[in-house]
Amino acid sequence: MDLSGIFVPLVTPFAADGAVDVKALRGLAEAVLADGAAGLVALGTTGEPATLSPQERAAVVEACAATGAPVLVGVGGGSTAGCVAEVAGLPAGTAAMVVVPPFTRPGEAGVVAHFRAVAAAAVGPVVVYHVPYRTGQALSTAALLELAAIPNVVGMKLSDGAVSPATVALLAAAPPGFAVLGGDDAVISPLLALGGRGGILASAHVATARFVDLYDAWGKGDVVAARALGGRLAALSEALFAEPNPAVVKAVLHAQGRIPTPAVRLPLLPATAGARERALNQLHGVEAA
């Protein structure tokens, strides 16, 4: 699976009666792919998987896989045995995006042992999802490189906040063929400039083509265009994340007529009108530039 480019971690649209709207999900998937997205993520955090029933989760994965595009499926939890069972049961042709075990904070050696077991059981490639501000587990550059060396681990969604010296060190030392994908939307431009292979970006639901343009600009070395576009897209991303993800993204998609409702499931609350309007204004600025 080629992990280069912009991947969209799809929201889960809900109908007026609260059910998952699979038709709207498929339409959204096809739209972002038509605008240049390299692939999709099903059941990422943006898709609210913790609020979905097993039947709903299966329907989301099926809808994404039916597009024929590369698909990563979000997998995670504090049980290695549970993650092993999940990755072993995924549809053929899909990759698993496996979050570092949350809450338990097993230490670096425990995280590495977890991923060795999961990668050995997976029917497809494994992408590590490192998001310490959610999991509570920090990892050193040495530990991240140890994960990168595990057979069948092909990449990492890196969501550890601001670009730092550790980010630079990881990108410099990552083995050939290992894809570091940015997961913090507002800093995707500098990550691409440093050699990131792409991004898994909730913000790319909207202005998908412009995020693809940013990826292409850095790939071609068009620094002037990339810097200008990166600044505008960072402002858009900050507006889309002004309230808990994916509430504002859904509000914007609904305002565009692309999903039937802006609804999220508790414990999330819908975006405020002010947050929606601020994000729409930023989006208009990106589109007008």
Short mmCIF file of C-alpha atoms in Angstrom, two decimals:
data_model
loop_
_atom_site.label_atom_id
_atom_site.label_comp_id
_atom_site.label_asym_id
_atom_site.label_seq_id
_atom_site.Cartn_x
_atom_site.Cartn_y
_atom_site.Cartn_z
CA MET A 1 0.00 0.00 0.00
CA ASP A 2 1.35 3.41 -0.99
CA LEU A 3 1.12 5.71 2.02
CA SER A 4 2.12 8.87 0.20
CA GLY A 5 -0.29 11.79 0.01
CA ILE A 6 -3.31 13.10 1.86
CA PHE A 7 -5.60 10.62 3.62
CA VAL A 8 -8.98 11.73 4.97
CA PRO A 9 -10.16 10.22 8.30
CA LEU A 10 -13.85 10.22 7.47
CA VAL A 11 -16.56 11.48 9.77
CA THR A 12 -19.53 9.19 10.30
CA PRO A 13 -22.64 10.99 8.98
CA PHE A 14 -25.84 10.53 10.96
CA ALA A 15 -29.35 10.76 9.54
CA ALA A 16 -32.16 12.75 11.16
CA ASP A 17 -33.20 9.66 13.14
CA GLY A 18 -29.66 9.22 14.49
CA ALA A 19 -28.76 6.21 12.37
CA VAL A 20 -25.51 6.01 10.42
CA ASP A 21 -26.15 7.31 6.90
CA VAL A 22 -24.08 4.90 4.82
CA LYS A 23 -25.14 6.51 1.52
CA ALA A 24 -23.88 9.91 2.70
CA LEU A 25 -20.66 8.31 3.92
CA ARG A 26 -20.05 6.71 0.54
CA GLY A 27 -20.77 10.00 -1.24
CA LEU A 28 -18.36 11.85 1.04
CA ALA A 29 -15.68 9.24 0.45
CA GLU A 30 -16.06 9.44 -3.30
CA ALA A 31 -15.97 13.26 -3.23
CA VAL A 32 -12.68 13.53 -1.33
CA LEU A 33 -11.13 10.88 -3.56
CA ALA A 34 -12.27 12.77 -6.66
CA ASP A 35 -10.57 15.87 -5.23
CA GLY A 36 -7.25 14.06 -5.02
CA ALA A 37 -7.14 12.31 -1.62
CA ALA A 38 -4.79 9.33 -1.75
CA GLY A 39 -6.93 7.22 0.55
CA LEU A 40 -9.35 7.01 3.44
CA VAL A 41 -9.32 6.24 7.13
CA ALA A 42 -12.35 4.42 8.51
CA LEU A 43 -13.05 4.47 12.26
CA GLY A 44 -10.41 7.02 13.14
CA THR A 45 -11.13 9.32 16.07
CA THR A 46 -12.91 11.68 13.66
CA GLY A 47 -15.39 8.89 12.87
CA GLU A 48 -16.56 8.62 16.52
CA PRO A 49 -15.96 4.83 16.58
CA ALA A 50 -16.43 4.52 20.35
CA THR A 51 -20.08 5.55 19.88
CA LEU A 52 -20.80 3.08 17.07
CA SER A 53 -22.21 -0.41 17.47
CA PRO A 54 -20.26 -3.37 16.01
CA GLN A 55 -22.77 -3.48 13.15
CA GLU A 56 -22.30 0.23 12.45
CA ARG A 57 -18.52 -0.07 12.52
CA ALA A 58 -18.69 -2.94 10.04
CA ALA A 59 -20.94 -0.90 7.74
CA VAL A 60 -18.51 2.04 7.82
CA VAL A 61 -15.55 -0.18 6.91
CA GLU A 62 -17.54 -1.84 4.12
CA ALA A 63 -18.59 1.52 2.64
CA CYS A 64 -15.00 2.77 2.59
CA ALA A 65 -13.58 -0.47 1.18
CA ALA A 66 -16.19 -0.44 -1.60
CA THR A 67 -14.57 2.69 -3.09
CA GLY A 68 -11.55 0.64 -4.12
CA ALA A 69 -9.22 3.26 -2.63
CA PRO A 70 -6.51 2.51 -0.05
CA VAL A 71 -8.18 2.25 3.36
CA LEU A 72 -6.76 2.35 6.87
CA VAL A 73 -9.05 1.05 9.60
CA GLY A 74 -8.72 2.47 13.09
CA VAL A 75 -7.99 -0.14 15.76
CA GLY A 76 -7.18 0.47 19.39
CA GLY A 77 -7.60 -0.21 23.04
CA GLY A 78 -5.69 -1.19 26.12
CA SER A 79 -5.82 -4.93 25.45
CA THR A 80 -3.19 -6.45 23.17
CA ALA A 81 -5.29 -9.59 22.80
CA GLY A 82 -8.26 -7.47 21.75
CA CYS A 83 -6.21 -5.58 19.15
CA VAL A 84 -4.76 -8.83 17.83
CA ALA A 85 -8.28 -10.17 17.31
CA GLU A 86 -9.37 -6.94 15.58
CA VAL A 87 -6.50 -6.78 13.09
CA ALA A 88 -6.78 -10.48 12.31
CA GLY A 89 -10.45 -9.97 11.42
CA LEU A 90 -10.12 -6.99 9.07
CA PRO A 91 -11.12 -7.35 5.42
CA ALA A 92 -8.37 -8.31 3.01
CA GLY A 93 -6.70 -5.33 1.40
CA THR A 94 -7.14 -2.97 4.32
CA ALA A 95 -4.43 -1.69 6.61
CA ALA A 96 -4.80 -1.25 10.36
CA MET A 97 -4.08 2.11 11.99
CA VAL A 98 -3.37 1.02 15.55
CA VAL A 99 -3.22 3.55 18.35
CA VAL A 100 -0.56 3.29 21.05
CA PRO A 101 -2.39 1.66 24.00
CA PRO A 102 -4.24 4.49 25.77
CA PHE A 103 -4.54 5.15 29.49
CA THR A 104 -2.51 2.14 30.61
CA ARG A 105 0.84 3.82 29.81
CA PRO A 106 2.70 0.49 29.49
CA GLY A 107 6.11 2.12 28.99
CA GLU A 108 8.22 2.04 25.86
CA ALA A 109 9.10 -1.65 26.12
CA GLY A 110 5.43 -2.52 26.60
CA VAL A 111 4.39 -0.45 23.58
CA VAL A 112 6.98 -2.17 21.40
CA ALA A 113 5.87 -5.62 22.62
CA HIS A 114 2.25 -4.67 21.91
CA PHE A 115 3.01 -3.70 18.32
CA ARG A 116 5.15 -6.79 17.71
CA ALA A 117 2.17 -8.96 18.65
CA VAL A 118 -0.33 -6.90 16.66
CA ALA A 119 1.84 -6.67 13.52
CA ALA A 120 2.45 -10.43 13.56
CA ALA A 121 -1.29 -11.13 13.65
CA ALA A 122 -2.43 -8.53 11.11
CA VAL A 123 -3.77 -9.64 7.73
CA GLY A 124 -2.52 -6.36 6.20
CA PRO A 125 0.06 -3.69 6.95
CA VAL A 126 0.06 -1.80 10.25
CA VAL A 127 0.35 1.94 10.77
CA VAL A 128 1.19 3.14 14.29
CA TYR A 129 -0.96 5.99 15.59
CA HIS A 130 1.15 8.00 18.05
CA VAL A 131 -0.93 10.66 19.79
CA PRO A 132 0.49 11.15 23.29
CA TYR A 133 -1.84 13.96 24.31
CA ARG A 134 -4.70 11.43 24.01
CA THR A 135 -2.99 8.21 25.09
CA GLY A 136 -0.87 9.60 27.94
CA GLN A 137 2.14 7.66 26.64
CA ALA A 138 5.18 9.62 25.50
CA LEU A 139 7.74 7.80 23.34
CA SER A 140 11.35 8.68 22.63
CA THR A 141 12.76 8.88 19.12
CA ALA A 142 14.60 5.64 19.81
CA ALA A 143 11.34 3.90 20.69
CA LEU A 144 9.62 5.26 17.57
CA LEU A 145 12.45 3.95 15.42
CA GLU A 146 12.20 0.58 17.14
CA LEU A 147 8.52 0.49 16.17
CA ALA A 148 9.45 1.45 12.60
CA ALA A 149 11.76 -1.57 12.40
CA ILE A 150 9.04 -4.12 13.28
CA PRO A 151 8.14 -6.33 10.28
CA ASN A 152 4.76 -5.37 8.77
CA VAL A 153 4.77 -1.92 10.43
CA VAL A 154 4.85 0.36 7.39
CA GLY A 155 4.17 3.83 8.74
CA MET A 156 3.10 6.12 11.53
CA LYS A 157 0.48 8.79 12.03
CA LEU A 158 2.50 11.29 14.04
CA SER A 159 0.29 13.49 16.22
CA ASP A 160 2.61 14.65 18.96
CA GLY A 161 1.96 18.38 18.72
CA ALA A 162 4.32 21.04 17.47
CA VAL A 163 7.19 20.17 15.15
CA SER A 164 10.18 19.69 17.47
CA PRO A 165 13.80 18.54 17.43
CA ALA A 166 12.46 15.01 18.04
CA THR A 167 10.33 15.31 14.90
CA VAL A 168 13.38 16.33 12.88
CA ALA A 169 15.37 13.41 14.29
CA LEU A 170 12.62 10.88 13.49
CA LEU A 171 12.25 12.06 9.90
CA ALA A 172 16.01 12.03 9.40
CA ALA A 173 16.46 8.50 10.75
CA ALA A 174 13.26 6.75 9.58
CA PRO A 175 14.11 3.64 7.52
CA PRO A 176 13.51 3.64 3.75
CA GLY A 177 9.93 2.77 2.91
CA PHE A 178 8.60 3.80 6.32
CA ALA A 179 5.99 6.54 5.95
CA VAL A 180 5.67 9.30 8.53
CA LEU A 181 2.26 10.90 8.07
CA GLY A 182 1.34 14.12 9.85
CA GLY A 183 -1.71 13.96 12.07
CA ASP A 184 -1.71 17.47 13.55
CA ASP A 185 -3.45 19.42 10.80
CA ALA A 186 -2.20 22.92 11.60
CA VAL A 187 1.47 21.90 11.29
CA ILE A 188 1.24 19.65 8.24
CA SER A 189 3.10 22.15 6.05
CA PRO A 190 6.36 22.18 8.06
CA LEU A 191 6.17 18.40 8.48
CA LEU A 192 5.97 17.97 4.70
CA ALA A 193 8.85 20.42 4.30
CA LEU A 194 10.97 18.19 6.56
CA GLY A 195 10.22 15.07 4.54
CA GLY A 196 6.88 13.75 5.81
CA ARG A 197 5.26 11.43 3.29
CA GLY A 198 1.79 12.96 3.66
CA GLY A 199 -0.93 13.48 6.22
CA ILE A 200 -4.02 11.99 7.81
CA LEU A 201 -6.02 15.18 8.16
CA ALA A 202 -9.60 15.74 9.32
CA SER A 203 -9.38 19.27 7.90
CA ALA A 204 -8.99 17.76 4.43
CA HIS A 205 -12.71 16.91 4.40
CA VAL A 206 -13.05 20.51 3.24
CA ALA A 207 -10.73 22.12 0.68
CA THR A 208 -9.45 18.62 -0.09
CA ALA A 209 -7.86 19.71 -3.34
CA ARG A 210 -6.01 22.54 -1.61
CA PHE A 211 -4.42 20.15 0.90
CA VAL A 212 -3.41 17.98 -2.05
CA ASP A 213 -1.95 21.11 -3.70
CA LEU A 214 0.09 21.73 -0.55
CA TYR A 215 1.45 18.19 -0.61
CA ASP A 216 2.31 18.55 -4.30
CA ALA A 217 3.96 21.95 -3.81
CA TRP A 218 6.37 20.67 -1.18
CA GLY A 219 7.02 17.58 -3.32
CA LYS A 220 8.01 19.77 -6.26
CA GLY A 221 10.05 22.12 -4.10
CA ASP A 222 7.79 25.10 -4.79
CA VAL A 223 8.62 26.73 -1.48
CA VAL A 224 6.93 30.08 -2.16
CA ALA A 225 3.58 28.52 -3.06
CA ALA A 226 3.78 25.95 -0.26
CA ARG A 227 4.50 28.54 2.43
CA ALA A 228 1.60 30.77 1.40
CA LEU A 229 -0.89 27.93 1.05
CA GLY A 230 0.33 26.26 4.23
CA GLY A 231 -0.38 29.40 6.23
CA ARG A 232 -3.94 29.66 4.95
CA LEU A 233 -4.64 25.98 5.55
CA ALA A 234 -3.20 26.17 9.08
CA ALA A 235 -5.70 28.94 9.89
CA LEU A 236 -8.51 26.82 8.45
CA SER A 237 -7.40 23.83 10.52
CA GLU A 238 -7.32 25.87 13.72
CA ALA A 239 -10.89 27.02 13.05
CA LEU A 240 -12.05 23.46 12.35
CA PHE A 241 -10.51 22.28 15.65
CA ALA A 242 -11.73 25.22 17.75
CA GLU A 243 -14.23 22.84 19.38
CA PRO A 244 -13.93 19.08 19.96
CA ASN A 245 -13.34 17.13 16.76
CA PRO A 246 -15.34 16.39 14.59
CA ALA A 247 -18.13 18.79 15.60
CA VAL A 248 -16.97 21.79 13.55
CA VAL A 249 -15.99 19.67 10.54
CA LYS A 250 -19.47 18.15 10.54
CA ALA A 251 -21.10 21.56 10.90
CA VAL A 252 -19.21 22.83 7.84
CA LEU A 253 -19.97 19.71 5.80
CA HIS A 254 -23.65 20.06 6.66
CA ALA A 255 -23.61 23.75 5.72
CA GLN A 256 -22.18 22.70 2.36
CA GLY A 257 -24.98 20.16 1.90
CA ARG A 258 -22.58 17.22 1.91
CA ILE A 259 -23.97 15.34 4.94
CA PRO A 260 -27.61 15.22 6.09
CA THR A 261 -27.12 16.56 9.63
CA PRO A 262 -24.31 18.09 11.70
CA ALA A 263 -25.09 15.64 14.51
CA VAL A 264 -22.48 14.05 16.72
CA ARG A 265 -23.08 11.47 19.43
CA LEU A 266 -22.69 12.07 23.14
CA PRO A 267 -20.42 12.76 24.91
CA LEU A 268 -19.68 15.16 22.03
CA LEU A 269 -21.94 18.17 21.50
CA PRO A 270 -22.71 19.88 18.18
CA ALA A 271 -20.57 22.83 17.15
CA THR A 272 -21.73 26.29 18.11
CA ALA A 273 -22.98 28.59 15.36
CA GLY A 274 -20.04 30.93 15.96
CA ALA A 275 -17.46 28.17 15.46
CA ARG A 276 -19.19 27.02 12.29
CA GLU A 277 -19.23 30.53 10.83
CA ARG A 278 -15.59 31.18 11.70
CA ALA A 279 -14.59 27.95 9.96
CA LEU A 280 -16.70 28.78 6.91
CA ASN A 281 -15.07 32.21 6.69
CA GLN A 282 -11.61 30.65 6.78
CA LEU A 283 -12.68 28.16 4.13
CA HIS A 284 -13.94 30.96 1.88
CA GLY A 285 -10.56 32.67 2.26
CA VAL A 286 -8.74 29.50 1.19
CA GLU A 287 -11.03 29.00 -1.80
CA ALA A 288 -10.77 32.65 -2.89
CA ALA A 289 -6.95 32.78 -2.81
#
